[in-house]
PDB file of N, CA and C in Angstrom:
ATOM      1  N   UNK A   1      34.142 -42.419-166.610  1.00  0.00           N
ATOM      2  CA  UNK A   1      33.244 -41.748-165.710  1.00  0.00           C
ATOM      3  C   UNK A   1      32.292 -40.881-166.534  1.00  0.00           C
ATOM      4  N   UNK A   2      30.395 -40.823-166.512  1.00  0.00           N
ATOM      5  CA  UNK A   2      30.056 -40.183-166.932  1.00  0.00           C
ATOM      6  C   UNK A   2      29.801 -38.728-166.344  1.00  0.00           C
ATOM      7  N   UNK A   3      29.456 -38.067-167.084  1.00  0.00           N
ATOM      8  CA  UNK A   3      29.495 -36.505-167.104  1.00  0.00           C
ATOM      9  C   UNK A   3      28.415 -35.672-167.311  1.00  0.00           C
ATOM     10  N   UNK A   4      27.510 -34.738-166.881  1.00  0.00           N
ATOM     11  CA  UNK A   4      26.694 -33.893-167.396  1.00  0.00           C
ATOM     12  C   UNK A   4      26.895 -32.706-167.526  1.00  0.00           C
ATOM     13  N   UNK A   5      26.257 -32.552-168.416  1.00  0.00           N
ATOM     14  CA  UNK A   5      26.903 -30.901-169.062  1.00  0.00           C
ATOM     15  C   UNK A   5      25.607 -29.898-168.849  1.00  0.00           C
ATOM     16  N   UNK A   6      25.848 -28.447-168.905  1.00  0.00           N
ATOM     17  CA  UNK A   6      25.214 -27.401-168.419  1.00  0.00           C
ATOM     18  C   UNK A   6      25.620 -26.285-169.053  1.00  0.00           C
ATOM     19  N   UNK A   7      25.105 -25.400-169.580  1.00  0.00           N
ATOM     20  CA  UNK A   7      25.432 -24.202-169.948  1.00  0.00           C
ATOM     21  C   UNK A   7      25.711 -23.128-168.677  1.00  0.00           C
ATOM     22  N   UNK A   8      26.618 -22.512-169.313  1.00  0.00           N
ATOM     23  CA  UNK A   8      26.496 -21.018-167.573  1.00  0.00           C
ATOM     24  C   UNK A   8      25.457 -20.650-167.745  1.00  0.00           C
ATOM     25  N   UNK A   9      24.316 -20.004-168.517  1.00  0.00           N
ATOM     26  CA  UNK A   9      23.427 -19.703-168.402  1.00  0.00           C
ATOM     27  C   UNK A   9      22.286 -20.454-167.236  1.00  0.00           C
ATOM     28  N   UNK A  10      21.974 -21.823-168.050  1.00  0.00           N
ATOM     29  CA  UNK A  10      21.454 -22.409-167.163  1.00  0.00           C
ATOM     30  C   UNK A  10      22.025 -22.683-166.166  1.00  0.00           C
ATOM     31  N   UNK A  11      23.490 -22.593-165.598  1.00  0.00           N
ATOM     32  CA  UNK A  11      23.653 -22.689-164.181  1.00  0.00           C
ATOM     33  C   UNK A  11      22.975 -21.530-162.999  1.00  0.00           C
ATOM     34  N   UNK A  12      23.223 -20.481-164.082  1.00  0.00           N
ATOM     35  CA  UNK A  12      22.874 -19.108-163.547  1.00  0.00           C
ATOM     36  C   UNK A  12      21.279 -18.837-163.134  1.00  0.00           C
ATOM     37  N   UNK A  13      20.677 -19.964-164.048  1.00  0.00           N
ATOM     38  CA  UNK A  13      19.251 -19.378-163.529  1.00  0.00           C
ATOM     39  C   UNK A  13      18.340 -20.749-162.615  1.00  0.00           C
ATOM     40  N   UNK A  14      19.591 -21.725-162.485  1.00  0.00           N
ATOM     41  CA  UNK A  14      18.905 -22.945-161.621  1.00  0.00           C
ATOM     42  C   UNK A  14      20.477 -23.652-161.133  1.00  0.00           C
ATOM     43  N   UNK A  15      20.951 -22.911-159.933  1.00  0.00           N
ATOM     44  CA  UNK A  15      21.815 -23.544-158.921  1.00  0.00           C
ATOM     45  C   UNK A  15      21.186 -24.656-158.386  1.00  0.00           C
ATOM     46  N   UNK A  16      20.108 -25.076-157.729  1.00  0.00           N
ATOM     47  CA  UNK A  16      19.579 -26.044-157.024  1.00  0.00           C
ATOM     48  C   UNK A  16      19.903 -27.001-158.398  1.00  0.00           C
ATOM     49  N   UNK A  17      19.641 -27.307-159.516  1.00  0.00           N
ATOM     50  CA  UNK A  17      19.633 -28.437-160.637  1.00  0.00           C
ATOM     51  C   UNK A  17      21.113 -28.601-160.594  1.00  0.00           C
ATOM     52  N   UNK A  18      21.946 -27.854-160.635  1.00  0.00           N
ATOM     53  CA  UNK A  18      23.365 -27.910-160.643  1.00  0.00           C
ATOM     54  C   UNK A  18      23.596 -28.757-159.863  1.00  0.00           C
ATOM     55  N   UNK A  19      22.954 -28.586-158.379  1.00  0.00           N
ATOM     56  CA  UNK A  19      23.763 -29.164-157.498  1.00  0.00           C
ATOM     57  C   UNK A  19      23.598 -30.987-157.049  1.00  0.00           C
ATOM     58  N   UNK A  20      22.084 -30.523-157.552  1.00  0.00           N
ATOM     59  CA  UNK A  20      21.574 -32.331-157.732  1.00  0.00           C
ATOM     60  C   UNK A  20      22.003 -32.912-158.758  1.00  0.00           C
ATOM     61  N   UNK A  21      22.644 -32.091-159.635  1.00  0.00           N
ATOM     62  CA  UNK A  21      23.170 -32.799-160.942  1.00  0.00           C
ATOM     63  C   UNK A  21      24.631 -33.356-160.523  1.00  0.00           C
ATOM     64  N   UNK A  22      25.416 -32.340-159.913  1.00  0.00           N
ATOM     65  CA  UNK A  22      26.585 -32.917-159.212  1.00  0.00           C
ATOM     66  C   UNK A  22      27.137 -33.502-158.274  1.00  0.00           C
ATOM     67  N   UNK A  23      25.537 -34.029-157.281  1.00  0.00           N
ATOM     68  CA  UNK A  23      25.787 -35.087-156.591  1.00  0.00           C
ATOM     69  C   UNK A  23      25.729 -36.095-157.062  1.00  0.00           C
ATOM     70  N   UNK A  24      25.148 -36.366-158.105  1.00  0.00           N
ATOM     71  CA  UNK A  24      25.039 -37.703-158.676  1.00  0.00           C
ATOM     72  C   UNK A  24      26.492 -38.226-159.826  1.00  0.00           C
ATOM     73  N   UNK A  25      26.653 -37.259-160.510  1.00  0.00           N
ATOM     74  CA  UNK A  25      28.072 -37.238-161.012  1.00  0.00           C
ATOM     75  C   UNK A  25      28.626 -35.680-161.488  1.00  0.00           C
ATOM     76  N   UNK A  26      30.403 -35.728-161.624  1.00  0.00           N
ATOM     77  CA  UNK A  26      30.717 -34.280-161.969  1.00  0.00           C
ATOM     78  C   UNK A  26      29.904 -33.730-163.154  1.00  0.00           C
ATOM     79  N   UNK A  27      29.306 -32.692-162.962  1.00  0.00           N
ATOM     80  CA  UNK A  27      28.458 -31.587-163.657  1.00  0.00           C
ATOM     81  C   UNK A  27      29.765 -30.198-164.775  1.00  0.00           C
ATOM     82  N   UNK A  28      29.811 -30.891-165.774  1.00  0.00           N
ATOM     83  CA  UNK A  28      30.551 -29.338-166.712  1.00  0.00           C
ATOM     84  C   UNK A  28      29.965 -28.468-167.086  1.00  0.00           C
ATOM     85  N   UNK A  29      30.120 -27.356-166.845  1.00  0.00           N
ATOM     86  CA  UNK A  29      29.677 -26.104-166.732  1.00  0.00           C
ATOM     87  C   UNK A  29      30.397 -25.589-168.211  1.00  0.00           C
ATOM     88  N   UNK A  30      29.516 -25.073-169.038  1.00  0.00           N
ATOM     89  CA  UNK A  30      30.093 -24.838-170.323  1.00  0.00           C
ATOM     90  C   UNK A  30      29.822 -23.177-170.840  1.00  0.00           C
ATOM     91  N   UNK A  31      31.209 -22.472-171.608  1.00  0.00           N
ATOM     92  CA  UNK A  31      31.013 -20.995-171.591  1.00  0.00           C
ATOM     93  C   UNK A  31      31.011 -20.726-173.156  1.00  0.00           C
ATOM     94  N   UNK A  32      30.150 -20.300-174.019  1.00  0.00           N
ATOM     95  CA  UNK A  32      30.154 -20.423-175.395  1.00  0.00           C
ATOM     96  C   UNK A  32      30.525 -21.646-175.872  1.00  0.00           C
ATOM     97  N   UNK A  33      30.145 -22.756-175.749  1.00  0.00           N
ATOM     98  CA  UNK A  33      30.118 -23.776-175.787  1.00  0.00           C
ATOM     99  C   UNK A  33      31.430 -24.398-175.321  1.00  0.00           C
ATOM    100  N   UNK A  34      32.059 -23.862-174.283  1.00  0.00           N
ATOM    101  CA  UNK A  34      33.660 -24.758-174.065  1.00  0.00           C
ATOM    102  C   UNK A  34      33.633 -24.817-172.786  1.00  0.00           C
ATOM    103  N   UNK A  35      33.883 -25.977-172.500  1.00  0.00           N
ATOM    104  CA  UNK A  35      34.020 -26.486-170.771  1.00  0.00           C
ATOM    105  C   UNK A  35      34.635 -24.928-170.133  1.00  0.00           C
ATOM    106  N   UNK A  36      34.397 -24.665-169.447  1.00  0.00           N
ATOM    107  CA  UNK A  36      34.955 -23.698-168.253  1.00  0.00           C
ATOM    108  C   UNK A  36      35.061 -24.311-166.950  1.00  0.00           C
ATOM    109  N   UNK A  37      34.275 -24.716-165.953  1.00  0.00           N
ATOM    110  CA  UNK A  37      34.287 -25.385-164.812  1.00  0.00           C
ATOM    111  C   UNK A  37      33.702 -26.738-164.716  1.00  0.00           C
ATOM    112  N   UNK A  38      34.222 -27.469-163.775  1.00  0.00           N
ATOM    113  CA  UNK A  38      33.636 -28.619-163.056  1.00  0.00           C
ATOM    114  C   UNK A  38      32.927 -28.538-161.443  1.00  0.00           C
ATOM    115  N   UNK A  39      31.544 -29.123-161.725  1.00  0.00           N
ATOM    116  CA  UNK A  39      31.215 -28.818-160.195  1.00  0.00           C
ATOM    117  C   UNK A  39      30.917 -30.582-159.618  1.00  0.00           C
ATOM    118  N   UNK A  40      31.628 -30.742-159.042  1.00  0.00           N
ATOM    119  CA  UNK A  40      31.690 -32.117-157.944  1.00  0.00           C
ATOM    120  C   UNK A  40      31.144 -32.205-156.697  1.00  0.00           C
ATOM    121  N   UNK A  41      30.910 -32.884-156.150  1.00  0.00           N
ATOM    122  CA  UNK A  41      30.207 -32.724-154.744  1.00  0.00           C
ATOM    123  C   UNK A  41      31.647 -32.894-153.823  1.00  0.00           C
ATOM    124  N   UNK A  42      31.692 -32.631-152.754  1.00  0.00           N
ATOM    125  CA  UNK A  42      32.836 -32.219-151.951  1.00  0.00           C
ATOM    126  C   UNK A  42      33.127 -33.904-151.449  1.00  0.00           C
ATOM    127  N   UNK A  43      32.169 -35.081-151.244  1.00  0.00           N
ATOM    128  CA  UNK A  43      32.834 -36.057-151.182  1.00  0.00           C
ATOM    129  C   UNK A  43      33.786 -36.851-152.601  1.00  0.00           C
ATOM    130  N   UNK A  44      32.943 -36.853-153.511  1.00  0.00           N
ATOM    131  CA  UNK A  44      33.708 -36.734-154.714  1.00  0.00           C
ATOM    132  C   UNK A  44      35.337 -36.011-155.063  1.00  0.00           C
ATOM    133  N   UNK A  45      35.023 -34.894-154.484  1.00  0.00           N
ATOM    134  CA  UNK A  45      36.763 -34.177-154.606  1.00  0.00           C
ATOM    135  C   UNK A  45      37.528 -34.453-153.472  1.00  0.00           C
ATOM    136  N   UNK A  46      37.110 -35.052-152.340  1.00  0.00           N
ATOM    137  CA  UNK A  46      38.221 -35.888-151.386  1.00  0.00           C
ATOM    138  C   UNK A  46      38.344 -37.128-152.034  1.00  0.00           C
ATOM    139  N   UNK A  47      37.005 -37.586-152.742  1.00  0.00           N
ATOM    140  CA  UNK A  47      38.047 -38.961-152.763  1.00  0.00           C
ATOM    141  C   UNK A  47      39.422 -39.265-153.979  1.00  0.00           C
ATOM    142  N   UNK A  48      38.874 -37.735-155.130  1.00  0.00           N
ATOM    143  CA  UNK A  48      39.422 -38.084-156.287  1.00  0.00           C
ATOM    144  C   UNK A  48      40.780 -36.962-156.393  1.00  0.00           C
ATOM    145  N   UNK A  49      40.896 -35.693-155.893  1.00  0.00           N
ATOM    146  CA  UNK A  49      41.466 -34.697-156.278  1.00  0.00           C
ATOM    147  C   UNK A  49      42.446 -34.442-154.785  1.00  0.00           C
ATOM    148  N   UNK A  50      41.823 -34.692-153.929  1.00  0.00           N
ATOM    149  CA  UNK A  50      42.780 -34.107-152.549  1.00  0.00           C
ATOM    150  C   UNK A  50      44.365 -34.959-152.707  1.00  0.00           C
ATOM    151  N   UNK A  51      45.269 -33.944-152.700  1.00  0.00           N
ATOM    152  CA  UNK A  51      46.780 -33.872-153.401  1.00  0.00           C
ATOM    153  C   UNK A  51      47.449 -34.580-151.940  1.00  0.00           C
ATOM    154  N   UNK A  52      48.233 -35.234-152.674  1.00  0.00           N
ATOM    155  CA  UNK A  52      48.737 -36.020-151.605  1.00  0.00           C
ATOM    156  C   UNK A  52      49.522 -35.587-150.878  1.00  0.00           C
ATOM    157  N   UNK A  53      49.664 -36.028-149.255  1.00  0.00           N
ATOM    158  CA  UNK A  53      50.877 -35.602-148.340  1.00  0.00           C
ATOM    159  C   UNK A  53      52.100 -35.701-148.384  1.00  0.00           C
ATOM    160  N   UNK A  54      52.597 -36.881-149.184  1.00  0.00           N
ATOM    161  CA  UNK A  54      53.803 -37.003-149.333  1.00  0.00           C
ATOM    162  C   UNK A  54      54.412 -37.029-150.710  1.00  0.00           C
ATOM    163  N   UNK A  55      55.497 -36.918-151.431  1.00  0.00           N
ATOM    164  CA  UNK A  55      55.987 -37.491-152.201  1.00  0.00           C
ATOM    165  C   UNK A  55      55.756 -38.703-152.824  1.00  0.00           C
ATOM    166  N   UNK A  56      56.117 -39.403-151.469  1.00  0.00           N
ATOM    167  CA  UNK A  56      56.231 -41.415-151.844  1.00  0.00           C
ATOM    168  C   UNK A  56      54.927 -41.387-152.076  1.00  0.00           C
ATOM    169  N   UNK A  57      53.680 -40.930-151.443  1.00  0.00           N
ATOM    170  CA  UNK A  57      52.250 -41.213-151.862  1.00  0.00           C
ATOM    171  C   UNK A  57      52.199 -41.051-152.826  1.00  0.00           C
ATOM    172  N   UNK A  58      52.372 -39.719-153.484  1.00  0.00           N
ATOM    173  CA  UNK A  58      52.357 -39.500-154.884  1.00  0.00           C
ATOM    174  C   UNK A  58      52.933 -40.175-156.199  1.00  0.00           C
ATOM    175  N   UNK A  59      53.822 -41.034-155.559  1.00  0.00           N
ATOM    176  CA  UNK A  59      54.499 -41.713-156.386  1.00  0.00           C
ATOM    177  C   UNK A  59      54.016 -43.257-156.478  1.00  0.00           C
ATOM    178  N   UNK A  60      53.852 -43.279-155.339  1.00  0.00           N
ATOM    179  CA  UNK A  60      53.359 -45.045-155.145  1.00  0.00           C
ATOM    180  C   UNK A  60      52.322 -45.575-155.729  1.00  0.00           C
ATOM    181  N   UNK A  61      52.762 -46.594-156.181  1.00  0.00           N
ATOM    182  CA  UNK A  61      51.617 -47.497-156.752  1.00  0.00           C
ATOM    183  C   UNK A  61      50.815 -48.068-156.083  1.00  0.00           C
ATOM    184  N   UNK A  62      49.496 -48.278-155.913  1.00  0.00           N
ATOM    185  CA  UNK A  62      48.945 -48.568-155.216  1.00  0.00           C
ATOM    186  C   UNK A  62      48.955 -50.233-154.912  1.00  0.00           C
ATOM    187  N   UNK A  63      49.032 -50.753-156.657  1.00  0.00           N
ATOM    188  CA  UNK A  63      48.685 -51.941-157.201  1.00  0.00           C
ATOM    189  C   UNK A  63      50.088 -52.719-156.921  1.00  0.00           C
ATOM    190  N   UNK A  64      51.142 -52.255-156.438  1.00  0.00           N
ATOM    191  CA  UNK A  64      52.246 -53.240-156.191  1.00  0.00           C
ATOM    192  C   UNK A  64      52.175 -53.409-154.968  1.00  0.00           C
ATOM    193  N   UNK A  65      53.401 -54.439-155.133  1.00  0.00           N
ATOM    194  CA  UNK A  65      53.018 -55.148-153.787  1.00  0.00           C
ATOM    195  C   UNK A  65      54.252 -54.740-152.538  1.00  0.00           C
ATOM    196  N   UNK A  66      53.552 -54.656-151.631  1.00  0.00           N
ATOM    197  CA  UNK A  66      54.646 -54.149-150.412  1.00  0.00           C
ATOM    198  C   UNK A  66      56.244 -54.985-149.432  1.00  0.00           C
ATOM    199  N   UNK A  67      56.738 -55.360-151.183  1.00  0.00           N
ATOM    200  CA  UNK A  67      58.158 -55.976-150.835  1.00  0.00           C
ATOM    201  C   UNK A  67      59.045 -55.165-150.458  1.00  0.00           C
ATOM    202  N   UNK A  68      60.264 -55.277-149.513  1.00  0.00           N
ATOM    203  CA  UNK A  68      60.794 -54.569-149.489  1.00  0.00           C
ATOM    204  C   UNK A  68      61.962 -54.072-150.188  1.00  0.00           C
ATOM    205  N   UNK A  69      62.590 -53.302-151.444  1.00  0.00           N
ATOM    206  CA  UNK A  69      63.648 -53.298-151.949  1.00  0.00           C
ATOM    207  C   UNK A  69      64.977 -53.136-151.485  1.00  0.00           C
ATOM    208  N   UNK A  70      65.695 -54.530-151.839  1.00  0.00           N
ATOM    209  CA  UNK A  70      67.218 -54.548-150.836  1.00  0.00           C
ATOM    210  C   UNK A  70      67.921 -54.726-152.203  1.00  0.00           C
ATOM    211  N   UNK A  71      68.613 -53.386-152.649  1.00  0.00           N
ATOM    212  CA  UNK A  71      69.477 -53.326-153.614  1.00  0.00           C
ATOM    213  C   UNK A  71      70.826 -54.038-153.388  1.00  0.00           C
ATOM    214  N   UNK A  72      71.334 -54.810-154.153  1.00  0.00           N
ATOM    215  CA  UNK A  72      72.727 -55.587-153.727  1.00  0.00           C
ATOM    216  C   UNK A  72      73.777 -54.498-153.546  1.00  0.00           C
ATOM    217  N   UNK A  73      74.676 -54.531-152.609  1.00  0.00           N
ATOM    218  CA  UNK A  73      75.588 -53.467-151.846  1.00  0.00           C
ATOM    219  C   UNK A  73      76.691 -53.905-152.490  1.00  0.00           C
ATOM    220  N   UNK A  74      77.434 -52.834-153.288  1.00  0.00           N
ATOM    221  CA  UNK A  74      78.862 -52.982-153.537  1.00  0.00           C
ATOM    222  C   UNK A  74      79.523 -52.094-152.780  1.00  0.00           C
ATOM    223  N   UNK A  75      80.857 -52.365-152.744  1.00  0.00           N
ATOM    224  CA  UNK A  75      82.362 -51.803-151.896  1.00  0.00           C
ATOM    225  C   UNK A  75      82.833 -51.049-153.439  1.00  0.00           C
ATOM    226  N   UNK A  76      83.479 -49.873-152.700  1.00  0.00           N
ATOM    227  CA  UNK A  76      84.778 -49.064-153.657  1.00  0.00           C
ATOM    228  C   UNK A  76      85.670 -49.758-154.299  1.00  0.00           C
ATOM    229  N   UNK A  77      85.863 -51.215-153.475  1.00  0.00           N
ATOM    230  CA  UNK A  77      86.945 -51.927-154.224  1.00  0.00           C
ATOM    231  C   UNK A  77      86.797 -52.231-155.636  1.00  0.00           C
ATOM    232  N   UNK A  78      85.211 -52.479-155.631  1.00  0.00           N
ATOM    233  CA  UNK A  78      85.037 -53.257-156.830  1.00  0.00           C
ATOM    234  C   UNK A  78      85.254 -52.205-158.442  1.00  0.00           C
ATOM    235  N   UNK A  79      85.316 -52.551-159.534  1.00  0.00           N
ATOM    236  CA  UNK A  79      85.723 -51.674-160.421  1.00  0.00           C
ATOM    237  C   UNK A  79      84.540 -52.188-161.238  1.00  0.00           C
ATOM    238  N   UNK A  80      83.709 -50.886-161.506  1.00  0.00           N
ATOM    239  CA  UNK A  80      82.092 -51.091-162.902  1.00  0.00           C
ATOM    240  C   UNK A  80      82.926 -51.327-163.955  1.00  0.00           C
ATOM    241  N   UNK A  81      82.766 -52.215-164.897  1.00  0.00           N
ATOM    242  CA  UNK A  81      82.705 -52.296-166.213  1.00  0.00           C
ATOM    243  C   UNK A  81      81.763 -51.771-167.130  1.00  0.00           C
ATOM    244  N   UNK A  82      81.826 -50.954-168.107  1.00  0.00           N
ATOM    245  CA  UNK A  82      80.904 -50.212-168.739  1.00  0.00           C
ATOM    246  C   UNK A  82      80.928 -51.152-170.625  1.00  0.00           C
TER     247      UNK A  82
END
């Protein structure tokens, strides 16, 4: 993903450029020359950053496929061999 970079200064003295800069892609905001902030446009941070509802979301792969896992069932009787 590309990136444009900005000094705080120049954020400070042209918000409007900031913001057209970060609709088009995330804008880094830089403080003595070291990243400090990211400014994204608010559809951008739903689609990329909004934290998921569940667990399993968070965990799930998107890219597998929706089999269902039926682990084979053992009884107490049986004795593990290690």
């Amino acid at each position: 993903m590309r990136m444009s970079f900005m000094t705080s200064a120049a954020f400070n003295q042209n918000p409007s450029k900031a913001k057209k800069e970060a609709s088009e892609r995330p804008l880094v905001i830089t403080d003595h020359g070291e990243a400090a902030y990211v400014l994204v446009s608010y559809a951008e941070f739903q689609a990329n950053w909004k934290a998921p509802e569940t667990l399993f979301s968070a965990l799930r792969d998107p890219r597998a496929d929706e089999r269902e896992f039926e682990p084979e069932r053992i009884g107490f009787d049986r004795t593990l061999e290690f």
